[in-house]
XYZ file of C-alpha atoms in Angstrom:
314
model
C -62.661 39.635 20.830
C -63.076 42.930 21.824
C -64.904 45.088 18.860
C -62.098 46.794 16.756
C -62.288 50.564 14.964
C -64.661 50.699 12.105
C -63.639 52.132 9.174
C -66.901 53.675 7.060
C -67.492 52.008 3.719
C -69.951 54.838 1.410
C -70.449 55.931 -1.764
C -67.405 57.900 -2.075
C -65.636 54.737 -2.259
C -62.160 55.899 -3.830
C -59.338 54.102 -5.145
C -57.651 50.932 -4.537
C -59.262 48.427 -3.052
C -56.889 45.387 -3.122
C -58.364 41.905 -3.233
C -56.496 39.645 -0.432
C -55.286 35.990 -1.160
C -55.877 33.648 2.181
C -52.420 33.013 2.807
C -52.177 29.017 3.896
C -49.120 27.018 5.491
C -47.532 23.985 3.708
C -50.181 21.281 5.478
C -53.410 23.598 4.042
C -53.618 25.864 7.385
C -53.929 29.439 7.943
C -51.187 30.974 7.635
C -51.240 34.007 9.968
C -48.150 35.485 10.246
C -48.342 34.997 6.383
C -51.472 37.568 6.667
C -50.116 40.153 9.127
C -46.995 40.734 6.676
C -49.562 40.154 3.227
C -51.707 43.142 5.139
C -49.048 45.961 6.207
C -47.450 45.493 2.755
C -50.805 46.205 1.189
C -50.915 49.329 3.358
C -47.823 50.824 3.281
C -48.004 50.109 -0.484
C -51.048 52.887 0.358
C -54.800 50.869 -0.107
C -57.540 52.303 0.111
C -58.764 49.587 1.483
C -58.984 45.591 1.459
C -60.955 42.924 0.487
C -60.812 40.005 1.548
C -63.196 36.154 0.981
C -63.353 36.774 -2.651
C -63.568 34.644 -5.587
C -59.432 34.726 -5.082
C -59.639 34.153 -1.862
C -60.412 30.548 -2.268
C -63.852 31.511 0.495
C -65.755 28.243 -0.803
C -62.568 25.989 0.421
C -62.626 27.746 3.870
C -65.251 26.560 6.995
C -67.416 29.605 9.126
C -65.098 28.857 11.267
C -61.400 29.309 9.679
C -63.353 32.571 7.284
C -64.011 34.295 10.806
C -60.727 34.193 11.978
C -59.120 35.351 8.837
C -61.499 38.417 8.782
C -60.410 38.524 12.729
C -56.891 38.406 11.617
C -57.051 40.817 9.590
C -58.959 43.376 11.321
C -56.645 42.999 13.809
C -53.673 44.318 11.729
C -55.577 47.271 10.312
C -56.785 48.550 13.529
C -59.185 50.059 11.208
C -56.906 52.558 9.015
C -58.783 51.595 5.754
C -61.788 50.121 4.716
C -62.456 46.220 5.450
C -65.176 44.887 2.805
C -65.990 41.098 3.542
C -67.009 38.753 0.940
C -69.799 37.232 2.083
C -71.599 35.025 -1.196
C -73.073 31.897 -0.134
C -75.572 29.334 -1.505
C -77.922 30.424 1.276
C -78.921 33.335 3.363
C -79.032 31.675 6.531
C -74.469 31.473 6.075
C -74.748 34.850 4.251
C -76.439 36.423 7.323
C -74.161 34.086 9.839
C -70.802 35.397 7.980
C -71.929 38.630 7.682
C -73.178 39.409 11.455
C -70.150 37.977 12.510
C -68.113 39.702 10.373
C -68.868 43.159 10.934
C -69.947 42.587 14.552
C -65.563 42.053 14.390
C -65.309 45.618 12.773
C -65.864 44.901 9.404
C -66.417 47.424 6.933
C -69.142 46.000 4.720
C -69.490 42.399 2.947
C -69.698 41.929 -0.918
C -72.036 39.486 -2.492
C -72.042 38.160 -5.873
C -75.387 37.124 -7.576
C -76.066 33.280 -8.095
C -76.294 31.433 -11.106
C -79.847 30.084 -10.750
C -80.735 33.894 -11.606
C -82.176 33.733 -14.936
C -83.753 37.246 -15.217
C -84.093 41.025 -14.361
C -86.591 40.325 -12.180
C -84.905 37.771 -9.642
C -81.813 39.587 -9.390
C -83.791 42.309 -7.854
C -85.905 40.051 -5.771
C -82.586 38.807 -4.926
C -80.783 42.196 -3.904
C -84.065 42.927 -2.187
C -83.641 39.445 0.594
C -79.801 40.518 0.260
C -80.637 43.628 2.429
C -83.120 42.219 4.714
C -80.696 38.937 5.334
C -77.578 41.479 6.185
C -79.169 44.290 7.783
C -80.083 47.566 5.947
C -77.011 49.197 8.381
C -74.681 46.430 6.976
C -73.555 48.726 3.680
C -73.077 46.260 0.556
C -71.013 45.749 -2.358
C -72.977 44.165 -5.122
C -70.679 42.160 -7.192
C -71.015 41.994 -11.300
C -69.119 39.174 -12.285
C -70.848 37.825 -15.565
C -67.650 35.598 -16.401
C -67.954 33.393 -13.669
C -71.222 33.924 -11.930
C -73.086 33.378 -15.507
C -75.566 35.991 -14.312
C -75.902 39.388 -16.732
C -76.829 42.567 -14.394
C -77.934 45.309 -16.499
C -77.356 48.797 -16.422
C -81.712 48.745 -15.753
C -81.076 46.100 -13.139
C -78.344 48.030 -11.403
C -79.666 51.476 -11.627
C -83.036 50.126 -9.508
C -80.942 47.774 -7.178
C -78.943 51.505 -6.315
C -82.659 52.896 -5.935
C -84.513 50.554 -4.126
C -81.396 49.787 -1.701
C -79.752 52.407 -0.043
C -77.275 50.006 1.850
C -76.345 49.183 -1.390
C -73.427 52.152 -2.039
C -70.334 50.106 -4.737
C -70.387 48.186 -8.298
C -67.806 46.398 -8.510
C -67.977 45.771 -12.072
C -66.518 43.122 -13.721
C -68.486 42.692 -16.974
C -66.671 42.075 -19.546
C -66.574 43.824 -22.283
C -67.777 46.366 -19.758
C -66.633 49.778 -19.779
C -70.382 50.820 -22.257
C -71.908 49.999 -18.621
C -69.381 51.883 -16.686
C -70.510 55.394 -18.904
C -73.895 54.797 -19.139
C -73.521 54.455 -15.293
C -72.279 57.610 -14.550
C -74.021 59.174 -17.529
C -77.663 58.084 -14.995
C -75.747 59.164 -11.968
C -75.052 62.887 -13.871
C -78.536 62.588 -14.665
C -80.267 62.111 -11.346
C -79.527 58.606 -10.166
C -77.858 58.246 -6.628
C -74.631 58.174 -7.626
C -72.416 54.712 -5.742
C -68.365 54.144 -5.963
C -67.847 51.559 -9.468
C -64.621 49.421 -8.011
C -63.102 47.612 -11.420
C -62.482 43.922 -11.302
C -59.981 41.775 -13.714
C -57.441 42.567 -12.312
C -56.376 46.138 -13.616
C -56.525 44.736 -17.374
C -58.992 48.106 -18.348
C -57.999 49.986 -15.238
C -56.979 53.103 -18.082
C -59.991 52.444 -19.224
C -62.577 51.988 -16.570
C -61.198 55.721 -14.517
C -61.110 57.647 -18.492
C -64.593 56.290 -18.172
C -65.937 57.196 -14.501
C -65.112 53.884 -12.687
C -63.952 54.963 -8.646
C -60.528 52.897 -8.577
C -60.110 49.218 -8.528
C -61.599 46.373 -6.126
C -59.104 42.959 -7.301
C -55.651 41.217 -6.851
C -52.776 41.545 -8.669
C -49.300 40.233 -7.597
C -48.241 44.287 -7.979
C -50.874 46.156 -6.174
C -48.845 49.320 -6.674
C -49.428 49.130 -10.283
C -53.150 49.959 -9.531
C -52.276 52.758 -6.776
C -49.944 54.491 -8.333
C -52.183 54.630 -11.609
C -55.132 56.045 -9.775
C -53.063 58.732 -8.693
C -51.568 59.532 -11.649
C -55.051 59.760 -13.422
C -56.754 61.823 -10.359
C -53.400 63.521 -10.816
C -53.871 64.467 -15.054
C -51.400 61.885 -14.817
C -52.882 60.140 -17.664
C -50.065 60.113 -20.315
C -47.711 59.151 -17.075
C -49.885 56.387 -16.067
C -50.486 54.757 -19.438
C -45.942 53.979 -20.008
C -46.410 52.642 -16.092
C -49.978 50.488 -17.009
C -48.056 48.920 -19.718
C -44.791 48.109 -17.979
C -47.163 45.752 -16.384
C -49.453 44.619 -18.803
C -47.489 41.947 -19.574
C -47.442 40.994 -16.100
C -50.982 41.461 -16.080
C -52.319 39.393 -18.481
C -50.287 36.533 -17.909
C -52.120 36.389 -14.509
C -55.742 36.457 -15.671
C -55.176 33.544 -17.102
C -58.740 31.665 -16.368
C -58.113 29.099 -13.400
C -54.316 29.564 -12.899
C -54.220 33.583 -11.903
C -54.385 33.090 -8.156
C -51.729 30.577 -8.757
C -49.670 33.048 -10.572
C -50.740 35.855 -8.413
C -49.415 33.929 -4.883
C -46.517 32.276 -6.348
C -45.005 36.261 -7.100
C -46.025 37.252 -3.715
C -44.562 34.058 -1.665
C -41.354 35.398 -4.307
C -41.517 38.677 -2.927
C -40.897 37.655 0.119
C -45.004 38.687 1.330
C -46.245 34.996 2.003
C -44.444 32.381 2.577
C -45.629 29.915 1.085
C -47.395 30.549 -2.858
C -49.858 27.327 -1.276
C -53.147 26.817 -2.589
C -56.013 25.095 -0.842
C -57.050 21.620 -2.885
C -59.236 21.239 -4.773
C -56.558 24.189 -6.675
C -54.039 24.232 -9.098
C -50.070 23.343 -10.051
C -47.495 25.258 -11.586
C -45.481 23.352 -13.540
C -41.748 24.762 -14.735
C -42.377 25.809 -17.889
C -45.363 28.323 -16.221
C -42.657 29.119 -13.556
C -39.997 30.545 -16.199
C -42.587 32.390 -18.908
C -43.095 33.540 -14.915
C -39.880 34.570 -13.882
C -38.876 36.204 -17.525
C -42.054 38.714 -17.532
C -40.806 39.878 -14.328
C -37.220 40.224 -15.217
C -38.898 42.149 -18.302
C -41.341 44.383 -16.205
C -38.156 45.028 -13.484
C -35.990 46.211 -16.090
C -38.850 48.291 -18.429
C -40.182 50.390 -15.007
C -36.185 50.851 -13.947
C -36.069 52.344 -17.584
C -39.169 54.604 -16.418
C -37.988 55.739 -13.922
């Protein structure tokens, strides 16, 4: 495909980079029409960027060819209006390098990489990201994904600062430590004292977003069936309307909490996105959980109560 316009992704990244799911047809193949509709929806709601093939994008279930095809479809729809970040985490550097070269050549703005669970020491983590930077190329901006609840790799503040100091291509931390507010504060204190400042975009479905923003985070890089929640809270916080931001957050909080169930969260999110008409099917590619009638009834009740609370706020 011809090279598309590419939006810049730098240490100055702010706002909401929505983690996009991967839409599938009922037979498990990629749903390109839903992909277009989903991209349009995120951009219409005001997303500052998109992140695809993340942990909630079912990336390990796609072939390399499907991964490239999906990214190309997203990039073609975005047309350079916002940065698109692609998860390229892999068991080996050969696949990571191949996918990174593909997507950056197609117009992606950067890549995201989580540490493998085999890393046990601080020095191993630093060495790993040295090899990451070499593998994807020093001109490729990358996101360090810090998600110890899934990776089982705890990355201390000192290690993050060392990576940031040594590797200029590390421009963003996807912060998903839990509890991790102290880590955000420590990183911001370090940058205030002279360490290179990188973007901190937070995950966990926005569950701690008001507190993260107050601690110095630049926004969110995560998914939720109502991304407009995160977008509005970031806007209100930037405008100094912190109490209004908390009121909006409180209206969505029960559903945010419900979506954070380990193992079931993506199925819940896809169900709601399908209910909203954004994707055609709530299908997860195998292996993946299915929602029970009770799950759906609880979810529907939460959506009903959320709708009422939002109406009362407006």
